[in-house]
């Protein structure tokens, strides 16, 4: 039976016991309301490690003042069932007061890779992500930690952070999981009404179209961006936040598409901001 704990001390005690038995530990950091995307990360961790910890914490520090912190969906019972069915061993579900004790004033911040894409429209977001993920690494001390490629900039930022700060954890990136019709799985998809849900397909359709153009040889980033923007703008409910082409490791803007290029977008469908992307593989 999976254990759900709410305090840092309980996590440390459990991990210490596992370590004494010689077990390896994987961490899947989440904000809960788990779907098949999260489940794929948990599955991978269960395969790779003796024990898997899933953190379920809607981190206030990574939400801007006008963002959806209060309405962010939560369902710990459903999350517990999914984690148990997938083979996880422990859920860490702290209250904000447990993570950010009175007087909290230390942060992990990053320049460079946070300047473009989501970092532009969500200026404090990555400071909140880097701070909470650093804390989770210090609390759980995992051998490996699992992040989805849907949040490609987050994955790149976390890889950079552990390299820069010599954090002894292996970061494992996992592929985007999609609905049958192509929409990338996201807890925020639950905000969409029926009409918006249909309109949201413009993101994946545009990604698939861009992927095909790149496969067929398109190299000019600006040309690709303008074709993608035109396609998105054909959907009346869509409002573009950004469509950008960057290097996946450094998140710097690229004019020419090549190996390891990240093609990423954020688009509002009504009030809901959705993201999608693909990374060019090969040489
Ligand atoms: O990707 C998320 O759900 C969050 O940004 C993370 C990594 C759990 C940090 O709060």
Short mmCIF file of C-alpha atoms and ligand atoms in Angstrom, two decimals:
data_model
loop_
_atom_site.label_atom_id
_atom_site.label_comp_id
_atom_site.label_asym_id
_atom_site.label_seq_id
_atom_site.Cartn_x
_atom_site.Cartn_y
_atom_site.Cartn_z
CA UNK A 1 0.00 0.00 0.00
CA UNK A 2 1.40 3.38 -1.01
CA UNK A 3 2.23 5.80 1.79
CA UNK A 4 1.17 9.47 1.66
CA UNK A 5 3.23 11.80 3.87
CA UNK A 6 3.01 15.52 4.40
CA UNK A 7 6.22 16.47 6.20
CA UNK A 8 9.87 16.72 5.18
CA UNK A 9 10.92 14.67 8.25
CA UNK A 10 8.70 11.75 7.18
CA UNK A 11 10.22 11.73 3.68
CA UNK A 12 13.77 11.86 5.07
CA UNK A 13 13.03 9.00 7.52
CA UNK A 14 11.61 6.78 4.75
CA UNK A 15 14.44 7.52 2.28
CA UNK A 16 17.01 6.83 5.04
CA UNK A 17 15.46 3.39 5.65
CA UNK A 18 15.51 2.63 1.91
CA UNK A 19 19.12 3.75 1.63
CA UNK A 20 20.06 1.43 4.53
CA UNK A 21 18.57 -1.44 2.50
CA UNK A 22 20.73 -0.33 -0.47
CA UNK A 23 17.75 0.81 -2.56
CA UNK A 24 17.99 3.34 -5.40
CA UNK A 25 15.44 6.17 -5.40
CA UNK A 26 13.65 7.96 -8.25
CA UNK A 27 11.71 11.22 -7.87
CA UNK A 28 8.81 12.40 -10.02
CA UNK A 29 8.04 16.03 -9.12
CA UNK A 30 4.44 17.00 -9.96
CA UNK A 31 1.75 19.52 -9.09
CA UNK A 32 -0.83 16.72 -8.92
CA UNK A 33 -4.05 16.16 -10.89
CA UNK A 34 -2.08 13.38 -12.50
CA UNK A 35 -2.74 12.14 -16.04
CA UNK A 36 -1.10 9.66 -18.42
CA UNK A 37 1.76 12.11 -19.01
CA UNK A 38 2.72 11.98 -15.33
CA UNK A 39 2.01 8.26 -15.29
CA UNK A 40 4.62 7.71 -18.03
CA UNK A 41 7.21 9.44 -15.81
CA UNK A 42 6.23 7.31 -12.81
CA UNK A 43 6.38 4.12 -14.92
CA UNK A 44 9.85 5.03 -16.13
CA UNK A 45 11.02 5.74 -12.57
CA UNK A 46 9.57 2.44 -11.32
CA UNK A 47 11.48 0.63 -14.09
CA UNK A 48 14.77 2.43 -13.36
CA UNK A 49 14.76 2.54 -9.53
CA UNK A 50 14.01 0.31 -6.52
CA UNK A 51 11.79 3.00 -4.97
CA UNK A 52 9.81 5.88 -6.45
CA UNK A 53 8.71 9.06 -4.70
CA UNK A 54 6.04 11.26 -6.35
CA UNK A 55 5.80 14.79 -4.98
CA UNK A 56 2.37 16.40 -5.31
CA UNK A 57 2.69 20.09 -4.54
CA UNK A 58 1.06 23.06 -6.26
CA UNK A 59 4.00 25.40 -5.80
CA UNK A 60 2.75 28.96 -5.15
CA UNK A 61 6.20 30.39 -5.90
CA UNK A 62 6.03 29.57 -9.61
CA UNK A 63 2.67 31.30 -10.25
CA UNK A 64 2.47 34.99 -11.16
CA UNK A 65 -0.14 37.21 -9.42
CA UNK A 66 -2.59 37.00 -12.36
CA UNK A 67 -2.13 33.26 -12.89
CA UNK A 68 -4.23 30.22 -11.96
CA UNK A 69 -2.83 29.22 -8.54
CA UNK A 70 -6.24 29.19 -6.84
CA UNK A 71 -8.10 27.42 -9.64
CA UNK A 72 -5.33 24.88 -10.38
CA UNK A 73 -7.09 21.47 -10.22
CA UNK A 74 -6.40 19.24 -7.22
CA UNK A 75 -7.48 15.63 -6.44
CA UNK A 76 -5.18 13.81 -4.02
CA UNK A 77 -7.42 10.70 -3.85
CA UNK A 78 -7.29 10.16 -7.60
CA UNK A 79 -3.54 10.93 -7.60
CA UNK A 80 -2.97 8.36 -4.85
CA UNK A 81 -4.83 5.67 -6.82
CA UNK A 82 -2.87 6.41 -10.00
CA UNK A 83 0.47 6.37 -8.15
CA UNK A 84 -0.38 3.12 -6.39
CA UNK A 85 -1.57 1.44 -9.61
CA UNK A 86 1.64 2.52 -11.34
CA UNK A 87 3.92 1.12 -8.64
CA UNK A 88 5.14 4.28 -6.84
CA UNK A 89 6.12 3.82 -3.18
CA UNK A 90 5.62 7.22 -1.55
CA UNK A 91 3.67 10.42 -2.17
CA UNK A 92 5.05 13.62 -0.64
CA UNK A 93 2.17 16.09 -0.37
CA UNK A 94 3.30 19.06 1.74
CA UNK A 95 1.35 22.20 2.60
CA UNK A 96 2.95 25.45 1.38
CA UNK A 97 3.82 26.25 5.04
CA UNK A 98 5.89 23.05 5.24
CA UNK A 99 7.93 23.98 2.16
CA UNK A 100 8.16 27.71 2.85
CA UNK A 101 8.54 28.15 6.60
CA UNK A 102 8.17 31.57 8.20
CA UNK A 103 11.03 33.86 7.21
CA UNK A 104 11.77 31.95 3.97
CA UNK A 105 13.97 34.19 1.78
CA UNK A 106 16.41 32.01 -0.22
CA UNK A 107 15.93 31.35 -3.91
CA UNK A 108 17.55 29.49 -6.81
CA UNK A 109 17.50 31.71 -9.89
CA UNK A 110 18.87 31.46 -13.41
CA UNK A 111 19.69 33.91 -16.21
CA UNK A 112 20.31 32.72 -19.83
CA UNK A 113 17.95 29.79 -20.53
CA UNK A 114 15.04 31.47 -18.73
CA UNK A 115 15.10 34.64 -20.85
CA UNK A 116 13.10 33.33 -23.85
CA UNK A 117 9.89 31.30 -24.35
CA UNK A 118 7.81 30.92 -21.15
CA UNK A 119 10.39 32.91 -19.16
CA UNK A 120 9.43 36.03 -21.14
CA UNK A 121 5.71 35.87 -20.44
CA UNK A 122 6.08 34.34 -16.94
CA UNK A 123 8.99 36.35 -15.46
CA UNK A 124 9.08 34.79 -11.96
CA UNK A 125 8.11 31.27 -13.05
CA UNK A 126 11.52 29.63 -13.35
CA UNK A 127 12.81 31.11 -10.12
CA UNK A 128 9.90 29.34 -8.42
CA UNK A 129 10.52 26.10 -10.34
CA UNK A 130 14.28 26.05 -9.68
CA UNK A 131 13.76 26.85 -5.99
CA UNK A 132 11.13 24.17 -5.37
CA UNK A 133 12.93 21.51 -7.44
CA UNK A 134 16.19 22.24 -5.56
CA UNK A 135 14.32 21.84 -2.29
CA UNK A 136 12.78 18.55 -3.46
CA UNK A 137 16.23 17.29 -4.50
CA UNK A 138 17.59 18.19 -1.04
CA UNK A 139 14.64 16.56 0.74
CA UNK A 140 14.41 13.33 -1.29
CA UNK A 141 18.08 13.06 -2.44
CA UNK A 142 17.03 10.97 -5.48
CA UNK A 143 19.42 9.12 -7.78
CA UNK A 144 17.26 10.10 -10.75
CA UNK A 145 14.48 12.63 -11.35
CA UNK A 146 11.93 12.55 -14.18
CA UNK A 147 10.54 15.49 -16.17
CA UNK A 148 8.28 15.59 -19.23
CA UNK A 149 9.43 17.04 -22.53
CA UNK A 150 6.11 18.87 -22.82
CA UNK A 151 7.69 21.46 -20.52
CA UNK A 152 10.82 21.47 -22.68
CA UNK A 153 12.21 24.74 -21.34
CA UNK A 154 11.73 23.49 -17.76
CA UNK A 155 13.59 20.26 -18.63
CA UNK A 156 16.48 22.24 -20.14
CA UNK A 157 16.58 24.67 -17.19
CA UNK A 158 16.65 21.83 -14.63
CA UNK A 159 19.46 20.07 -16.53
CA UNK A 160 21.44 23.33 -16.53
CA UNK A 161 20.76 23.89 -12.83
CA UNK A 162 22.03 20.47 -11.71
CA UNK A 163 25.13 20.88 -13.88
CA UNK A 164 25.86 24.40 -12.62
CA UNK A 165 25.21 23.59 -8.96
CA UNK A 166 26.77 20.07 -9.01
CA UNK A 167 23.58 18.42 -7.78
CA UNK A 168 24.22 14.63 -7.71
CA UNK A 169 21.07 13.58 -9.58
CA UNK A 170 20.51 12.25 -13.09
CA UNK A 171 17.79 14.16 -14.97
CA UNK A 172 15.70 11.92 -17.22
CA UNK A 173 13.54 13.62 -19.88
CA UNK A 174 10.49 11.66 -21.11
CA UNK A 175 8.48 12.08 -24.35
CA UNK A 176 5.26 14.09 -24.63
CA UNK A 177 2.11 11.99 -24.11
CA UNK A 178 -0.84 13.01 -26.27
CA UNK A 179 -4.60 12.44 -26.35
CA UNK A 180 -5.80 10.24 -29.26
CA UNK A 181 -6.58 13.36 -31.30
CA UNK A 182 -3.08 14.82 -30.73
CA UNK A 183 -3.60 17.36 -27.92
CA UNK A 184 -0.66 17.18 -25.48
CA UNK A 185 -1.86 15.91 -22.08
CA UNK A 186 -1.97 18.66 -19.46
CA UNK A 187 -3.78 19.19 -16.16
CA UNK A 188 -4.84 22.57 -17.63
CA UNK A 189 -6.82 20.84 -20.42
CA UNK A 190 -9.61 20.46 -17.83
CA UNK A 191 -10.19 24.25 -18.05
CA UNK A 192 -11.34 23.94 -21.69
CA UNK A 193 -15.05 23.89 -22.57
CA UNK A 194 -16.24 21.74 -25.47
CA UNK A 195 -15.68 24.42 -28.12
CA UNK A 196 -12.25 25.35 -26.73
CA UNK A 197 -11.22 21.69 -26.52
CA UNK A 198 -11.81 21.40 -30.28
CA UNK A 199 -10.01 24.70 -30.93
CA UNK A 200 -7.02 23.54 -28.83
CA UNK A 201 -6.17 21.00 -31.52
CA UNK A 202 -4.62 23.88 -33.46
CA UNK A 203 -1.52 23.50 -31.25
CA UNK A 204 -0.73 19.86 -32.04
CA UNK A 205 -1.84 20.24 -35.68
CA UNK A 206 0.62 23.12 -36.06
CA UNK A 207 3.39 21.14 -34.34
CA UNK A 208 2.81 18.12 -36.62
CA UNK A 209 2.77 20.39 -39.67
CA UNK A 210 6.03 22.07 -38.59
CA UNK A 211 7.61 18.68 -37.90
CA UNK A 212 6.76 17.60 -41.45
CA UNK A 213 8.16 20.80 -42.97
CA UNK A 214 11.43 20.31 -41.04
CA UNK A 215 11.58 16.65 -42.10
CA UNK A 216 11.10 17.79 -45.70
CA UNK A 217 14.11 20.06 -45.37
CA UNK A 218 12.96 23.48 -44.13
CA UNK A 219 15.92 25.13 -42.36
CA UNK A 220 14.92 28.79 -42.09
CA UNK A 221 13.58 29.36 -38.57
CA UNK A 222 11.79 32.60 -39.40
CA UNK A 223 10.06 31.05 -42.38
CA UNK A 224 8.86 28.18 -40.18
CA UNK A 225 7.67 30.56 -37.46
CA UNK A 226 5.61 32.59 -39.92
CA UNK A 227 3.97 29.47 -41.41
CA UNK A 228 3.18 28.23 -37.90
CA UNK A 229 1.77 31.59 -36.77
CA UNK A 230 -0.44 31.82 -39.86
CA UNK A 231 -1.81 28.36 -39.16
CA UNK A 232 -2.55 29.16 -35.50
CA UNK A 233 -4.20 32.45 -36.45
CA UNK A 234 -6.66 30.54 -38.65
CA UNK A 235 -8.31 29.37 -35.39
CA UNK A 236 -10.53 32.21 -34.08
CA UNK A 237 -10.31 31.14 -30.41
CA UNK A 238 -6.49 31.03 -30.43
CA UNK A 239 -4.25 33.91 -29.34
CA UNK A 240 -0.49 33.42 -29.73
CA UNK A 241 1.75 34.09 -26.73
CA UNK A 242 4.89 32.97 -28.60
CA UNK A 243 6.15 30.70 -31.37
CA UNK A 244 9.94 30.42 -31.15
CA UNK A 245 12.86 28.41 -32.47
CA UNK A 246 15.76 28.00 -30.00
CA UNK A 247 18.65 25.71 -29.18
CA UNK A 248 17.34 23.12 -26.70
CA UNK A 249 20.41 23.20 -24.40
CA UNK A 250 20.99 26.95 -24.17
CA UNK A 251 17.46 28.19 -25.04
CA UNK A 252 19.03 30.86 -27.27
CA UNK A 253 17.24 31.98 -30.45
CA UNK A 254 18.29 30.20 -33.66
CA UNK A 255 17.93 31.40 -37.25
CA UNK A 256 18.69 27.99 -38.73
CA UNK A 257 17.01 24.72 -37.78
CA UNK A 258 19.35 21.80 -37.06
CA UNK A 259 19.89 18.97 -34.59
CA UNK A 260 18.75 19.72 -31.04
CA UNK A 261 16.61 22.66 -32.14
CA UNK A 262 13.51 23.21 -30.02
CA UNK A 263 10.43 24.52 -31.81
CA UNK A 264 8.04 25.69 -29.10
CA UNK A 265 4.79 27.58 -28.72
CA UNK A 266 2.43 28.93 -26.09
CA UNK A 267 -1.10 29.74 -27.20
CA UNK A 268 -4.16 30.99 -25.33
CA UNK A 269 -7.37 29.15 -26.11
CA UNK A 270 -9.89 31.46 -24.49
CA UNK A 271 -8.36 32.11 -21.06
CA UNK A 272 -6.35 28.86 -20.96
CA UNK A 273 -2.65 29.05 -21.84
CA UNK A 274 -1.39 25.84 -23.46
CA UNK A 275 2.10 24.86 -24.63
CA UNK A 276 3.44 22.34 -27.14
CA UNK A 277 6.75 21.68 -28.88
CA UNK A 278 9.05 19.30 -30.67
CA UNK A 279 12.82 18.85 -30.64
CA UNK A 280 14.67 18.12 -33.87
CA UNK A 281 16.74 14.96 -33.49
CA UNK A 282 19.66 13.72 -35.62
CA UNK A 283 22.39 15.80 -37.27
O1 LIG B 1 6.14 20.57 -14.07
C1 LIG B 1 5.57 20.77 -12.98
O2 LIG B 1 4.52 20.21 -12.67
C2 LIG B 1 6.21 21.73 -11.98
O3 LIG B 1 6.77 22.83 -12.63
C3 LIG B 1 7.23 21.06 -11.04
C4 LIG B 1 8.43 20.53 -11.81
C5 LIG B 1 6.56 19.92 -10.29
C6 LIG B 1 7.74 22.07 -10.01
O4 LIG B 1 6.70 22.57 -9.24
#
